[in-house]
Amino acid sequence: MQNFEYYNRTKIIFGKGTEKQAGDETAKYAKRVLLHHSGGHAAKSGILDSVKDSLKKAGVSWVELDGVKPNPRLSKVYEGIEIVKKEKLEFILAVGGGSVIDSAKAIAIGALYDGDVWDFYDHKKTATLALPVATVLTIPAAGSESSVSSVITNEKGPWKQSVDEECIRPVFSILNPEFTYSLPPYQTACGVADMLAHIMERYFTKEPHVELTDELCEGAMRTIIRNARKVFSGGEKDYDARAEIMWAGSIAHNNLLSTGRIGDWASHVIEHELSAVYDIAHGAGLSIVFPAWIKYNLKGDVMRFARFAKKVWGVDGSFYDPEQAALEGIFRLKNFFRSIGLPVSFADAKLGTDRINEMAKRAVKFGPVGNFKKLDAGDVEAIYRIAAE
Amino acid sequence: MQNFEYYNRTKIIFGKGTEKQAGDETAKYAKRVLLHHSGGHAAKSGILDSVKDSLKKAGVSWVELDGVKPNPRLSKVYEGIEIVKKEKLEFILAVGGGSVIDSAKAIAIGALYDGDVWDFYDHKKTATLALPVATVLTIPAAGSESSVSSVITNEKGPWKQSVDEECIRPVFSILNPEFTYSLPPYQTACGVADMLAHIMERYFTKEPHVELTDELCEGAMRTIIRNARKVFSGGEKDYDARAEIMWAGSIAHNNLLSTGRIGDWASHVIEHELSAVYDIAHGAGLSIVFPAWIKYNLKGDVMRFARFAKKVWGVDGSFYDPEQAALEGIFRLKNFFRSIGLPVSFADAKLGTDRINEMAKRAVKFGPVGNFKKLDAGDVEAIYRIAAE
């Protein structure tokens, strides 16, 4: 087990009707805020109105900025920074999923910086100051509601890059599982893939003696899988199934599950190129990339992948042929993704293979990716090719 | 699943050599501190010297107060409050186990209060203000290093009562598993019982649809049991086994495992009377009380206790006779406690049965205890009688 620090100061407010607390919680920090959202699901479902009511009651005024898209764009971030500076806003309340929250975090660091906010994403500057950010989560997926991460797409490239700093961790996040009843099934499925991927990135480690977090990761993955099956078998409005998924999605990415471990994170980088180039949903990119990543790395630690197959997918472990068990685990993972409507290959998502070379090169532009095995451009290309089979 | 709030701001610094960070971390808060310890294990093993070196290097001065005993006493708390007030200290650094930390927390609220600090423990006042407390943990057990709880014994009664308020949650806690190599086996065992009990108090709930936390609880319990067996089979200095136990002990009580659930907590109250009257270690009291509590409550939810037997103890679940499976779970729990040298009955600990009536009455002095089933004096007496069988 590695030495570690664990600190997560986000206050989670979870359950039915909790969006009514948004105003009072916000008022503890500021009276003039940027209200950031996509203009889609949150606005149409009435969630946004409910949040506005709560702000009004608490005497908090706001300036609204909508239009955030999946794979949130740098241009929208610039727009937000300008508004915050001009209106002297002191706080950013994101109502939405990971894209809106990531965009809010980018605005929060950009608003206190005189240069170009992209400097932080381009690793030229380290973010240490940010306006406080809080969230009302409507799409369980990215775990951004209690994480230090923000991923932004610079349309110029397109480049999809991230900042991971303590200063952008939300001060509070409100999670009402009822908000997820009305999500389109594809978005629910992408969220499920994203949270499973967050756990797998942590779970597939070569660090030995990480039993407690192995157990916690496996329990969280089983819970997500079981409850996703419920939701996709007519349980769209099953509160408890939605609640299990929503809370698991937060825990998947709040860093508890990485304590003492060395996470991998290559699959995320490899996926970011896919969604930067093809603008497909991050979760759908992950359901294509991750099974291929496992297959490529299988012999790097057959027993860990066999354990994954046994503990998460219930594969009968064969002491004589753990590799076969591990392969069966990949089969079941792909099968699960397909069963909830996700692509598991380039063909499924109707992606061409002509840009594989270009994406592989760009994935390693800051150097080799991943920790389980350090992957160079050739490795990444091979993984894309497996996914394209 | 219940609505919940989850917030835990304690910064955990975990691993080999981390005590060297005590000075720099403390210096972020104060330059003059109370250094609180027992004068036992921490002082004799060199841990305290290492912490003092680190404080010196960071320019932090201290006043020392030792002599904390297991079941920490109110008289020592009064002593600490007087020193803090007289010397105008701004911070309390506890080096030790749960007793030292609980004593430090009591001093932290008493130092900012003009009345008698017992008012808080006697539920006459609610604690909202405290000096910052931090810990260097030497005994994994109570989970006090990131909890809001403090339990103090008032020698006058003897009464053993608790405060559970956010203001006493440590600002940071340093956990170095190497510190636990030199613990006497009995203390290691008591710690293991205490952390298992913290999880069981949360796990045995009648709240339905708490799958994620069920899984996390079960994984943490299995990890503790497996690694305790390693430590007690010649693994006293097995770093990884000690590390798994130490981190699990924190997670057992940092409230993540209660999210969405209603915990029971009757066994803790029932045990507090045992250790108040007989001054036995809290963990040893719990290993006596908890199996009896389960047996008494078995028919309240046979399937939950059968699940406990299956998932935590590997009992073959019988679909035709879950009660038998549940009973086998109790048998294995007791067996495990005995195998690490803990008592599981009054006789094992050489306790008389003459004060059962008195203890049962006192356990319910603030009203019925527990949530799984509300227990009155008669119920508590019956549980003591099962434990005395």
JSON list of C-alpha atoms in Angstrom, two decimals, chain A residues 159-323:
[
{"chain": "A", "resi": 159, "resn": "TRP", "atom": "CA", "xyz": [-7.94, 19.42, -27.74]},
{"chain": "A", "resi": 160, "resn": "LYS", "atom": "CA", "xyz": [-9.67, 17.93, -24.69]},
{"chain": "A", "resi": 161, "resn": "GLN", "atom": "CA", "xyz": [-7.59, 18.55, -21.57]},
{"chain": "A", "resi": 162, "resn": "SER", "atom": "CA", "xyz": [-8.01, 18.61, -17.81]},
{"chain": "A", "resi": 163, "resn": "VAL", "atom": "CA", "xyz": [-7.20, 20.50, -14.61]},
{"chain": "A", "resi": 164, "resn": "ASP", "atom": "CA", "xyz": [-7.06, 18.52, -11.37]},
{"chain": "A", "resi": 165, "resn": "GLU", "atom": "CA", "xyz": [-6.63, 20.88, -8.43]},
{"chain": "A", "resi": 166, "resn": "GLU", "atom": "CA", "xyz": [-8.07, 21.15, -4.92]},
{"chain": "A", "resi": 167, "resn": "CYS", "atom": "CA", "xyz": [-9.23, 24.75, -5.42]},
{"chain": "A", "resi": 168, "resn": "ILE", "atom": "CA", "xyz": [-11.99, 23.71, -7.83]},
{"chain": "A", "resi": 169, "resn": "ARG", "atom": "CA", "xyz": [-13.57, 21.05, -5.61]},
{"chain": "A", "resi": 170, "resn": "PRO", "atom": "CA", "xyz": [-17.22, 22.05, -5.06]},
{"chain": "A", "resi": 171, "resn": "VAL", "atom": "CA", "xyz": [-18.05, 23.40, -1.61]},
{"chain": "A", "resi": 172, "resn": "PHE", "atom": "CA", "xyz": [-21.40, 21.64, -1.65]},
{"chain": "A", "resi": 173, "resn": "SER", "atom": "CA", "xyz": [-23.31, 19.40, -4.01]},
{"chain": "A", "resi": 174, "resn": "ILE", "atom": "CA", "xyz": [-27.00, 18.62, -3.99]},
{"chain": "A", "resi": 175, "resn": "LEU", "atom": "CA", "xyz": [-27.99, 15.19, -5.32]},
{"chain": "A", "resi": 176, "resn": "ASN", "atom": "CA", "xyz": [-31.67, 14.39, -5.79]},
{"chain": "A", "resi": 177, "resn": "PRO", "atom": "CA", "xyz": [-32.07, 11.01, -7.52]},
{"chain": "A", "resi": 178, "resn": "GLU", "atom": "CA", "xyz": [-35.58, 11.97, -8.70]},
{"chain": "A", "resi": 179, "resn": "PHE", "atom": "CA", "xyz": [-33.91, 14.37, -11.14]},
{"chain": "A", "resi": 180, "resn": "THR", "atom": "CA", "xyz": [-32.57, 11.39, -13.04]},
{"chain": "A", "resi": 181, "resn": "TYR", "atom": "CA", "xyz": [-35.98, 9.79, -13.78]},
{"chain": "A", "resi": 182, "resn": "SER", "atom": "CA", "xyz": [-36.37, 11.88, -16.91]},
{"chain": "A", "resi": 183, "resn": "LEU", "atom": "CA", "xyz": [-32.88, 11.36, -18.34]},
{"chain": "A", "resi": 184, "resn": "PRO", "atom": "CA", "xyz": [-32.83, 9.82, -21.82]},
{"chain": "A", "resi": 185, "resn": "PRO", "atom": "CA", "xyz": [-31.74, 6.16, -21.47]},
{"chain": "A", "resi": 186, "resn": "TYR", "atom": "CA", "xyz": [-28.60, 6.81, -23.51]},
{"chain": "A", "resi": 187, "resn": "GLN", "atom": "CA", "xyz": [-27.49, 9.47, -21.05]},
{"chain": "A", "resi": 188, "resn": "THR", "atom": "CA", "xyz": [-28.17, 7.19, -18.10]},
{"chain": "A", "resi": 189, "resn": "ALA", "atom": "CA", "xyz": [-26.13, 4.48, -19.80]},
{"chain": "A", "resi": 190, "resn": "CYS", "atom": "CA", "xyz": [-23.23, 6.84, -20.57]},
{"chain": "A", "resi": 191, "resn": "GLY", "atom": "CA", "xyz": [-23.22, 7.89, -16.93]},
{"chain": "A", "resi": 192, "resn": "VAL", "atom": "CA", "xyz": [-23.06, 4.27, -15.81]},
{"chain": "A", "resi": 193, "resn": "ALA", "atom": "CA", "xyz": [-20.11, 3.63, -18.12]},
{"chain": "A", "resi": 194, "resn": "ASP", "atom": "CA", "xyz": [-18.35, 6.74, -16.85]},
{"chain": "A", "resi": 195, "resn": "MET", "atom": "CA", "xyz": [-18.68, 5.80, -13.19]},
{"chain": "A", "resi": 196, "resn": "LEU", "atom": "CA", "xyz": [-17.65, 2.19, -13.81]},
{"chain": "A", "resi": 197, "resn": "ALA", "atom": "CA", "xyz": [-14.64, 3.53, -15.71]},
{"chain": "A", "resi": 198, "resn": "HIS", "atom": "CA", "xyz": [-13.71, 5.80, -12.80]},
{"chain": "A", "resi": 199, "resn": "ILE", "atom": "CA", "xyz": [-13.62, 2.78, -10.54]},
{"chain": "A", "resi": 200, "resn": "MET", "atom": "CA", "xyz": [-11.79, 0.56, -13.06]},
{"chain": "A", "resi": 201, "resn": "GLU", "atom": "CA", "xyz": [-9.11, 3.24, -13.54]},
{"chain": "A", "resi": 202, "resn": "ARG", "atom": "CA", "xyz": [-8.43, 2.95, -9.82]},
{"chain": "A", "resi": 203, "resn": "TYR", "atom": "CA", "xyz": [-8.99, -0.80, -9.54]},
{"chain": "A", "resi": 204, "resn": "PHE", "atom": "CA", "xyz": [-6.53, -1.90, -12.22]},
{"chain": "A", "resi": 205, "resn": "THR", "atom": "CA", "xyz": [-3.30, -1.21, -10.39]},
{"chain": "A", "resi": 206, "resn": "LYS", "atom": "CA", "xyz": [-0.08, -3.10, -9.92]},
{"chain": "A", "resi": 207, "resn": "GLU", "atom": "CA", "xyz": [0.20, -1.83, -6.35]},
{"chain": "A", "resi": 208, "resn": "PRO", "atom": "CA", "xyz": [-0.03, -4.90, -4.10]},
{"chain": "A", "resi": 209, "resn": "HIS", "atom": "CA", "xyz": [-1.82, -5.08, -0.71]},
{"chain": "A", "resi": 210, "resn": "VAL", "atom": "CA", "xyz": [-4.74, -2.80, -1.38]},
{"chain": "A", "resi": 211, "resn": "GLU", "atom": "CA", "xyz": [-7.40, -5.15, -0.04]},
{"chain": "A", "resi": 212, "resn": "LEU", "atom": "CA", "xyz": [-9.73, -2.66, 1.58]},
{"chain": "A", "resi": 213, "resn": "THR", "atom": "CA", "xyz": [-10.02, -0.48, -1.50]},
{"chain": "A", "resi": 214, "resn": "ASP", "atom": "CA", "xyz": [-10.23, -3.59, -3.73]},
{"chain": "A", "resi": 215, "resn": "GLU", "atom": "CA", "xyz": [-13.26, -4.62, -1.69]},
{"chain": "A", "resi": 216, "resn": "LEU", "atom": "CA", "xyz": [-14.80, -1.14, -1.78]},
{"chain": "A", "resi": 217, "resn": "CYS", "atom": "CA", "xyz": [-14.25, -0.86, -5.55]},
{"chain": "A", "resi": 218, "resn": "GLU", "atom": "CA", "xyz": [-15.79, -4.27, -6.20]},
{"chain": "A", "resi": 219, "resn": "GLY", "atom": "CA", "xyz": [-18.80, -3.53, -3.99]},
{"chain": "A", "resi": 220, "resn": "ALA", "atom": "CA", "xyz": [-19.40, -0.21, -5.72]},
{"chain": "A", "resi": 221, "resn": "MET", "atom": "CA", "xyz": [-19.10, -1.77, -9.21]},
{"chain": "A", "resi": 222, "resn": "ARG", "atom": "CA", "xyz": [-21.52, -4.59, -8.35]},
{"chain": "A", "resi": 223, "resn": "THR", "atom": "CA", "xyz": [-23.99, -2.06, -6.97]},
{"chain": "A", "resi": 224, "resn": "ILE", "atom": "CA", "xyz": [-23.84, 0.07, -10.11]},
{"chain": "A", "resi": 225, "resn": "ILE", "atom": "CA", "xyz": [-24.26, -2.94, -12.42]},
{"chain": "A", "resi": 226, "resn": "ARG", "atom": "CA", "xyz": [-27.17, -4.44, -10.46]},
{"chain": "A", "resi": 227, "resn": "ASN", "atom": "CA", "xyz": [-29.03, -1.17, -10.21]},
{"chain": "A", "resi": 228, "resn": "ALA", "atom": "CA", "xyz": [-28.40, -0.19, -13.83]},
{"chain": "A", "resi": 229, "resn": "ARG", "atom": "CA", "xyz": [-30.05, -3.49, -14.79]},
{"chain": "A", "resi": 230, "resn": "LYS", "atom": "CA", "xyz": [-33.03, -2.53, -12.66]},
{"chain": "A", "resi": 231, "resn": "VAL", "atom": "CA", "xyz": [-33.33, 0.90, -14.26]},
{"chain": "A", "resi": 232, "resn": "PHE", "atom": "CA", "xyz": [-33.04, -0.62, -17.74]},
{"chain": "A", "resi": 233, "resn": "SER", "atom": "CA", "xyz": [-35.68, -3.25, -16.95]},
{"chain": "A", "resi": 234, "resn": "GLY", "atom": "CA", "xyz": [-38.52, -0.82, -16.45]},
{"chain": "A", "resi": 235, "resn": "GLY", "atom": "CA", "xyz": [-37.14, 0.85, -13.33]},
{"chain": "A", "resi": 236, "resn": "GLU", "atom": "CA", "xyz": [-36.70, 4.35, -14.78]},
{"chain": "A", "resi": 237, "resn": "LYS", "atom": "CA", "xyz": [-38.58, 5.74, -11.78]},
{"chain": "A", "resi": 238, "resn": "ASP", "atom": "CA", "xyz": [-37.29, 3.30, -9.18]},
{"chain": "A", "resi": 239, "resn": "TYR", "atom": "CA", "xyz": [-36.08, 5.83, -6.61]},
{"chain": "A", "resi": 240, "resn": "ASP", "atom": "CA", "xyz": [-33.81, 3.43, -4.78]},
{"chain": "A", "resi": 241, "resn": "ALA", "atom": "CA", "xyz": [-32.12, 2.10, -7.90]},
{"chain": "A", "resi": 242, "resn": "ARG", "atom": "CA", "xyz": [-31.55, 5.66, -9.11]},
{"chain": "A", "resi": 243, "resn": "ALA", "atom": "CA", "xyz": [-30.26, 6.64, -5.66]},
{"chain": "A", "resi": 244, "resn": "GLU", "atom": "CA", "xyz": [-27.77, 3.75, -5.52]},
{"chain": "A", "resi": 245, "resn": "ILE", "atom": "CA", "xyz": [-26.40, 4.71, -8.92]},
{"chain": "A", "resi": 246, "resn": "MET", "atom": "CA", "xyz": [-26.22, 8.41, -8.10]},
{"chain": "A", "resi": 247, "resn": "TRP", "atom": "CA", "xyz": [-24.38, 7.97, -4.80]},
{"chain": "A", "resi": 248, "resn": "ALA", "atom": "CA", "xyz": [-22.09, 5.31, -6.24]},
{"chain": "A", "resi": 249, "resn": "GLY", "atom": "CA", "xyz": [-21.21, 7.71, -9.06]},
{"chain": "A", "resi": 250, "resn": "SER", "atom": "CA", "xyz": [-19.97, 10.25, -6.53]},
{"chain": "A", "resi": 251, "resn": "ILE", "atom": "CA", "xyz": [-18.02, 7.75, -4.47]},
{"chain": "A", "resi": 252, "resn": "ALA", "atom": "CA", "xyz": [-16.51, 6.38, -7.68]},
{"chain": "A", "resi": 253, "resn": "HIS", "atom": "CA", "xyz": [-14.65, 9.63, -8.16]},
{"chain": "A", "resi": 254, "resn": "ASN", "atom": "CA", "xyz": [-14.25, 11.28, -4.74]},
{"chain": "A", "resi": 255, "resn": "ASN", "atom": "CA", "xyz": [-10.82, 9.64, -4.35]},
{"chain": "A", "resi": 256, "resn": "LEU", "atom": "CA", "xyz": [-11.62, 7.39, -1.40]},
{"chain": "A", "resi": 257, "resn": "LEU", "atom": "CA", "xyz": [-11.34, 4.43, -3.75]},
{"chain": "A", "resi": 258, "resn": "SER", "atom": "CA", "xyz": [-7.80, 5.41, -4.78]},
{"chain": "A", "resi": 259, "resn": "THR", "atom": "CA", "xyz": [-6.36, 5.67, -1.28]},
{"chain": "A", "resi": 260, "resn": "GLY", "atom": "CA", "xyz": [-3.12, 3.70, -1.13]},
{"chain": "A", "resi": 261, "resn": "ARG", "atom": "CA", "xyz": [-3.32, 2.78, -4.83]},
{"chain": "A", "resi": 262, "resn": "ILE", "atom": "CA", "xyz": [-1.79, 4.04, -8.06]},
{"chain": "A", "resi": 263, "resn": "GLY", "atom": "CA", "xyz": [-4.56, 4.56, -10.58]},
{"chain": "A", "resi": 264, "resn": "ASP", "atom": "CA", "xyz": [-4.09, 4.00, -14.29]},
{"chain": "A", "resi": 265, "resn": "TRP", "atom": "CA", "xyz": [-6.10, 6.65, -16.23]},
{"chain": "A", "resi": 266, "resn": "ALA", "atom": "CA", "xyz": [-4.82, 5.72, -19.69]},
{"chain": "A", "resi": 267, "resn": "SER", "atom": "CA", "xyz": [-8.32, 4.79, -20.88]},
{"chain": "A", "resi": 268, "resn": "HIS", "atom": "CA", "xyz": [-9.59, 8.26, -20.02]},
{"chain": "A", "resi": 269, "resn": "VAL", "atom": "CA", "xyz": [-6.84, 9.89, -22.05]},
{"chain": "A", "resi": 270, "resn": "ILE", "atom": "CA", "xyz": [-7.38, 7.47, -24.94]},
{"chain": "A", "resi": 271, "resn": "GLU", "atom": "CA", "xyz": [-11.11, 8.18, -24.83]},
{"chain": "A", "resi": 272, "resn": "HIS", "atom": "CA", "xyz": [-10.64, 11.96, -24.70]},
{"chain": "A", "resi": 273, "resn": "GLU", "atom": "CA", "xyz": [-9.15, 11.80, -28.19]},
{"chain": "A", "resi": 274, "resn": "LEU", "atom": "CA", "xyz": [-12.16, 9.86, -29.42]},
{"chain": "A", "resi": 275, "resn": "SER", "atom": "CA", "xyz": [-14.64, 12.39, -28.11]},
{"chain": "A", "resi": 276, "resn": "ALA", "atom": "CA", "xyz": [-12.48, 15.34, -29.16]},
{"chain": "A", "resi": 277, "resn": "VAL", "atom": "CA", "xyz": [-12.38, 14.05, -32.74]},
{"chain": "A", "resi": 278, "resn": "TYR", "atom": "CA", "xyz": [-15.84, 12.50, -33.08]},
{"chain": "A", "resi": 279, "resn": "ASP", "atom": "CA", "xyz": [-17.72, 14.47, -30.38]},
{"chain": "A", "resi": 280, "resn": "ILE", "atom": "CA", "xyz": [-19.24, 11.27, -29.04]},
{"chain": "A", "resi": 281, "resn": "ALA", "atom": "CA", "xyz": [-20.36, 11.12, -25.40]},
{"chain": "A", "resi": 282, "resn": "HIS", "atom": "CA", "xyz": [-17.52, 10.43, -22.96]},
{"chain": "A", "resi": 283, "resn": "GLY", "atom": "CA", "xyz": [-19.34, 7.40, -21.52]},
{"chain": "A", "resi": 284, "resn": "ALA", "atom": "CA", "xyz": [-19.84, 5.88, -24.96]},
{"chain": "A", "resi": 285, "resn": "GLY", "atom": "CA", "xyz": [-16.18, 6.44, -25.75]},
{"chain": "A", "resi": 286, "resn": "LEU", "atom": "CA", "xyz": [-15.23, 4.67, -22.54]},
{"chain": "A", "resi": 287, "resn": "SER", "atom": "CA", "xyz": [-17.43, 1.66, -23.28]},
{"chain": "A", "resi": 288, "resn": "ILE", "atom": "CA", "xyz": [-15.50, 1.32, -26.54]},
{"chain": "A", "resi": 289, "resn": "VAL", "atom": "CA", "xyz": [-12.01, 1.92, -25.13]},
{"chain": "A", "resi": 290, "resn": "PHE", "atom": "CA", "xyz": [-12.01, 0.17, -21.74]},
{"chain": "A", "resi": 291, "resn": "PRO", "atom": "CA", "xyz": [-12.65, -3.45, -22.84]},
{"chain": "A", "resi": 292, "resn": "ALA", "atom": "CA", "xyz": [-9.91, -2.98, -25.45]},
{"chain": "A", "resi": 293, "resn": "TRP", "atom": "CA", "xyz": [-7.54, -1.57, -22.84]},
{"chain": "A", "resi": 294, "resn": "ILE", "atom": "CA", "xyz": [-8.15, -4.61, -20.60]},
{"chain": "A", "resi": 295, "resn": "LYS", "atom": "CA", "xyz": [-7.58, -7.04, -23.46]},
{"chain": "A", "resi": 296, "resn": "TYR", "atom": "CA", "xyz": [-4.33, -5.31, -24.41]},
{"chain": "A", "resi": 297, "resn": "ASN", "atom": "CA", "xyz": [-3.08, -5.38, -20.79]},
{"chain": "A", "resi": 298, "resn": "LEU", "atom": "CA", "xyz": [-4.42, -8.80, -19.81]},
{"chain": "A", "resi": 299, "resn": "LYS", "atom": "CA", "xyz": [-1.07, -10.53, -19.50]},
{"chain": "A", "resi": 300, "resn": "GLY", "atom": "CA", "xyz": [0.31, -7.67, -17.42]},
{"chain": "A", "resi": 301, "resn": "ASP", "atom": "CA", "xyz": [-1.50, -9.12, -14.40]},
{"chain": "A", "resi": 302, "resn": "VAL", "atom": "CA", "xyz": [-3.78, -12.00, -15.31]},
{"chain": "A", "resi": 303, "resn": "MET", "atom": "CA", "xyz": [-4.77, -12.62, -11.69]},
{"chain": "A", "resi": 304, "resn": "ARG", "atom": "CA", "xyz": [-6.09, -9.10, -11.20]},
{"chain": "A", "resi": 305, "resn": "PHE", "atom": "CA", "xyz": [-8.26, -9.34, -14.31]},
{"chain": "A", "resi": 306, "resn": "ALA", "atom": "CA", "xyz": [-9.37, -12.83, -13.25]},
{"chain": "A", "resi": 307, "resn": "ARG", "atom": "CA", "xyz": [-10.32, -11.40, -9.86]},
{"chain": "A", "resi": 308, "resn": "PHE", "atom": "CA", "xyz": [-12.28, -8.64, -11.63]},
{"chain": "A", "resi": 309, "resn": "ALA", "atom": "CA", "xyz": [-14.12, -11.34, -13.58]},
{"chain": "A", "resi": 310, "resn": "LYS", "atom": "CA", "xyz": [-14.86, -13.36, -10.46]},
{"chain": "A", "resi": 311, "resn": "LYS", "atom": "CA", "xyz": [-15.75, -10.63, -7.97]},
{"chain": "A", "resi": 312, "resn": "VAL", "atom": "CA", "xyz": [-17.53, -8.18, -10.22]},
{"chain": "A", "resi": 313, "resn": "TRP", "atom": "CA", "xyz": [-19.04, -10.42, -12.89]},
{"chain": "A", "resi": 314, "resn": "GLY", "atom": "CA", "xyz": [-19.49, -13.66, -10.97]},
{"chain": "A", "resi": 315, "resn": "VAL", "atom": "CA", "xyz": [-17.31, -15.68, -13.36]},
{"chain": "A", "resi": 316, "resn": "ASP", "atom": "CA", "xyz": [-16.42, -19.05, -11.85]},
{"chain": "A", "resi": 317, "resn": "GLY", "atom": "CA", "xyz": [-12.73, -18.61, -11.16]},
{"chain": "A", "resi": 318, "resn": "SER", "atom": "CA", "xyz": [-10.63, -21.34, -12.69]},
{"chain": "A", "resi": 319, "resn": "PHE", "atom": "CA", "xyz": [-7.47, -21.99, -10.74]},
{"chain": "A", "resi": 320, "resn": "TYR", "atom": "CA", "xyz": [-6.07, -23.79, -13.78]},
{"chain": "A", "resi": 321, "resn": "ASP", "atom": "CA", "xyz": [-6.91, -21.18, -16.38]},
{"chain": "A", "resi": 322, "resn": "PRO", "atom": "CA", "xyz": [-7.21, -17.69, -14.90]},
{"chain": "A", "resi": 323, "resn": "GLU", "atom": "CA", "xyz": [-6.65, -16.17, -18.33]}
]
